[in-house]
GROMACS .gro file of C-alpha atoms in nm:
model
  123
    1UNK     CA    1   4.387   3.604   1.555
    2UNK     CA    2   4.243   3.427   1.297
    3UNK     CA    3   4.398   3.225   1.023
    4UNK     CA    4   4.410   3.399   0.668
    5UNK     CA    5   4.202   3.269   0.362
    6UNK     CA    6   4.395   2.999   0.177
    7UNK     CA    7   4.318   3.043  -0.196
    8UNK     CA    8   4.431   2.796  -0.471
    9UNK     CA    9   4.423   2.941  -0.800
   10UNK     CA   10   4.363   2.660  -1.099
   11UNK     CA   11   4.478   2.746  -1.451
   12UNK     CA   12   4.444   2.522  -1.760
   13UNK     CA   13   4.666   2.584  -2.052
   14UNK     CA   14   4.465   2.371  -2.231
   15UNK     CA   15   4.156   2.158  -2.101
   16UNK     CA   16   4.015   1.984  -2.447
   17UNK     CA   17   4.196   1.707  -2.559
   18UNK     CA   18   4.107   1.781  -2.918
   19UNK     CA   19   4.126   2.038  -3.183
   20UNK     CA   20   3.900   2.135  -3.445
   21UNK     CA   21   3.953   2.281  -3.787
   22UNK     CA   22   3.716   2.404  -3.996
   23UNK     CA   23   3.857   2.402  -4.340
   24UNK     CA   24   3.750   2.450  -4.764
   25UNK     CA   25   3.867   2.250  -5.036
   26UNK     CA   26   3.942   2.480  -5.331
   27UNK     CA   27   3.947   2.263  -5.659
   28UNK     CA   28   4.064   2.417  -5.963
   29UNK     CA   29   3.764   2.249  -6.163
   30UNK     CA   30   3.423   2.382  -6.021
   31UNK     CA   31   3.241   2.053  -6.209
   32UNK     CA   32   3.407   1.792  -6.000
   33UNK     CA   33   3.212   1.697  -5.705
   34UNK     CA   34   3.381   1.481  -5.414
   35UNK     CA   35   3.229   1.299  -5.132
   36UNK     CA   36   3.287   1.214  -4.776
   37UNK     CA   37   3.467   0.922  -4.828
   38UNK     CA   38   3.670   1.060  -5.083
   39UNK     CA   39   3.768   1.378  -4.902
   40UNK     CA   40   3.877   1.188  -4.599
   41UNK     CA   41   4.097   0.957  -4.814
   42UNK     CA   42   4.216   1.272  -4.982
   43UNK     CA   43   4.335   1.390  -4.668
   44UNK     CA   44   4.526   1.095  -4.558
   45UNK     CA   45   4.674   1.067  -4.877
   46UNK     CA   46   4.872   1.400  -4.816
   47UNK     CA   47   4.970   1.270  -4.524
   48UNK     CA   48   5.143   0.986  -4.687
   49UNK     CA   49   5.290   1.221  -4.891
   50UNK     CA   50   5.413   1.369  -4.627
   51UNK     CA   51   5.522   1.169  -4.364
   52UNK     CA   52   5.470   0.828  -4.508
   53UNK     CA   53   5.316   0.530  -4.403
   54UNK     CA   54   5.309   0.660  -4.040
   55UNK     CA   55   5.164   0.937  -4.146
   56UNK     CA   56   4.917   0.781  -4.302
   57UNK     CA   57   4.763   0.615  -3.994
   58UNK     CA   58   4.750   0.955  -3.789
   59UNK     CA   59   4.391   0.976  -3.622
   60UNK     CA   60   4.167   1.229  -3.698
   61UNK     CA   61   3.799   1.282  -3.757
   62UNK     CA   62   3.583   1.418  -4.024
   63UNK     CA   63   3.322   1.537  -3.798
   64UNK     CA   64   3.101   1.746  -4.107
   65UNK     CA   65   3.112   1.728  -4.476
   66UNK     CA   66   2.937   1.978  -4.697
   67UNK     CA   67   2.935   1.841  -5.068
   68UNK     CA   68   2.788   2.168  -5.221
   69UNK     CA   69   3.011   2.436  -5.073
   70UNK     CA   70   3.362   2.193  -5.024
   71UNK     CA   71   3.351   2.262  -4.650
   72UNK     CA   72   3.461   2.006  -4.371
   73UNK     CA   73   3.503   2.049  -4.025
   74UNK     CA   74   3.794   1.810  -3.920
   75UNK     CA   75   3.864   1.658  -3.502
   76UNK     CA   76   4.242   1.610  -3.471
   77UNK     CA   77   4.429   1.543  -3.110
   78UNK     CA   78   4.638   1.829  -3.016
   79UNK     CA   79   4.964   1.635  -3.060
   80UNK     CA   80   4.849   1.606  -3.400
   81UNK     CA   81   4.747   1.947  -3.473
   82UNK     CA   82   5.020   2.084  -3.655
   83UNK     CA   83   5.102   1.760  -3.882
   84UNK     CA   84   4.741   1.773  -3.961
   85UNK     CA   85   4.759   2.135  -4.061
   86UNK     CA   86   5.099   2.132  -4.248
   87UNK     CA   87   4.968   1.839  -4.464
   88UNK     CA   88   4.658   1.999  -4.596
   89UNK     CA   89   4.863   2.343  -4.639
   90UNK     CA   90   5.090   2.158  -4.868
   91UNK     CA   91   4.819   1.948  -5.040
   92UNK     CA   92   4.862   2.056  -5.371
   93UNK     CA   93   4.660   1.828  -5.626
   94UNK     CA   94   4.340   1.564  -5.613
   95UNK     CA   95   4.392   1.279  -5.868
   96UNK     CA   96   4.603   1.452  -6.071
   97UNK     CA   97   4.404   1.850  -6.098
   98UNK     CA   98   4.512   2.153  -5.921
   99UNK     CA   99   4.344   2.229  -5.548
  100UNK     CA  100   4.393   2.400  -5.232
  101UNK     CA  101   4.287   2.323  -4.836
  102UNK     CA  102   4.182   2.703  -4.722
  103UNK     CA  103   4.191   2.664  -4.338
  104UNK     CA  104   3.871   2.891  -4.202
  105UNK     CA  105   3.896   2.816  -3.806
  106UNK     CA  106   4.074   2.639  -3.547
  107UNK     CA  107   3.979   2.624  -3.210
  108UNK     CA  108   4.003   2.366  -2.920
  109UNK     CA  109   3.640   2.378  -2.861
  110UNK     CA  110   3.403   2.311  -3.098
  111UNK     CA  111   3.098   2.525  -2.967
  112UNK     CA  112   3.342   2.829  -3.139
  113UNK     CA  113   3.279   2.721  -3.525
  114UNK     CA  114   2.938   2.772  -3.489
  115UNK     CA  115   3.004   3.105  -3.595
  116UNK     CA  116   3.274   3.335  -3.776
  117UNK     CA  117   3.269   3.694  -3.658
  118UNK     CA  118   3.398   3.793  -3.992
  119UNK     CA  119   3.089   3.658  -4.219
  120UNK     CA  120   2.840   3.832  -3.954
  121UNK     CA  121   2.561   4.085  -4.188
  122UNK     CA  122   2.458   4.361  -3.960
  123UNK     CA  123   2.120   4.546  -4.129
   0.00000   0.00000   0.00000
């Protein structure tokens, strides 16, 4: 009789050690334009609001920055992932004027920002 087929199934909760977040900055005056630089350090500023000085040296990544339309796409770790998120939810104000951080995507692989199902135009 022969022996029976050994199988060995593999599952991965999670395989990528990063996450990515594709988000908008909504500033309350449309004249203002903002840079790279200057949205990165906007971001680690809520940080330090946030969580402090700690906070304030949490890695991440700006891995895009769109100066016309506001739009970034951000690499955090996935330790980080929920700090990261929390602080730009509750970012509330850039030097001093009214703005929002509209979160778009989120996804562990980055290949899936590419595109957004819900902005597809079928003619």
């Amino acid at each position: 009789m022969s022996q029976p087929a050994l199988y060995e199934r593999l599952v991965f909760k999670n395989a990528s050690v990063y996450h990515y977040l594709k988000i908008c900055l909504i500033l309350d005056n449309d004249d203002r334009k903002i840079n790279a630089v200057y949205f990165k350090q906007m971001i680690i500023s809520a940080l330090r609001d946030l969580y402090g000085e700690i906070g304030a040296a949490f890695p991440f990544d700006v891995l895009k920055f769109e100066e016309d339309t506001l739009t970034a796409v951000l690499r955090v770790y996935n330790s980080g992932l929920v700090k990261l998120w929390t602080a730009l939810t509750l970012l509330g104000s850039y030097q001093s004027e009214p703005c929002a951080v509209h979160v778009t995507q989120v996804s562990p692989f980055l290949l899936a920002l590419s595109g957004n199902s819900r902005e597809l135009e079928l003619d």
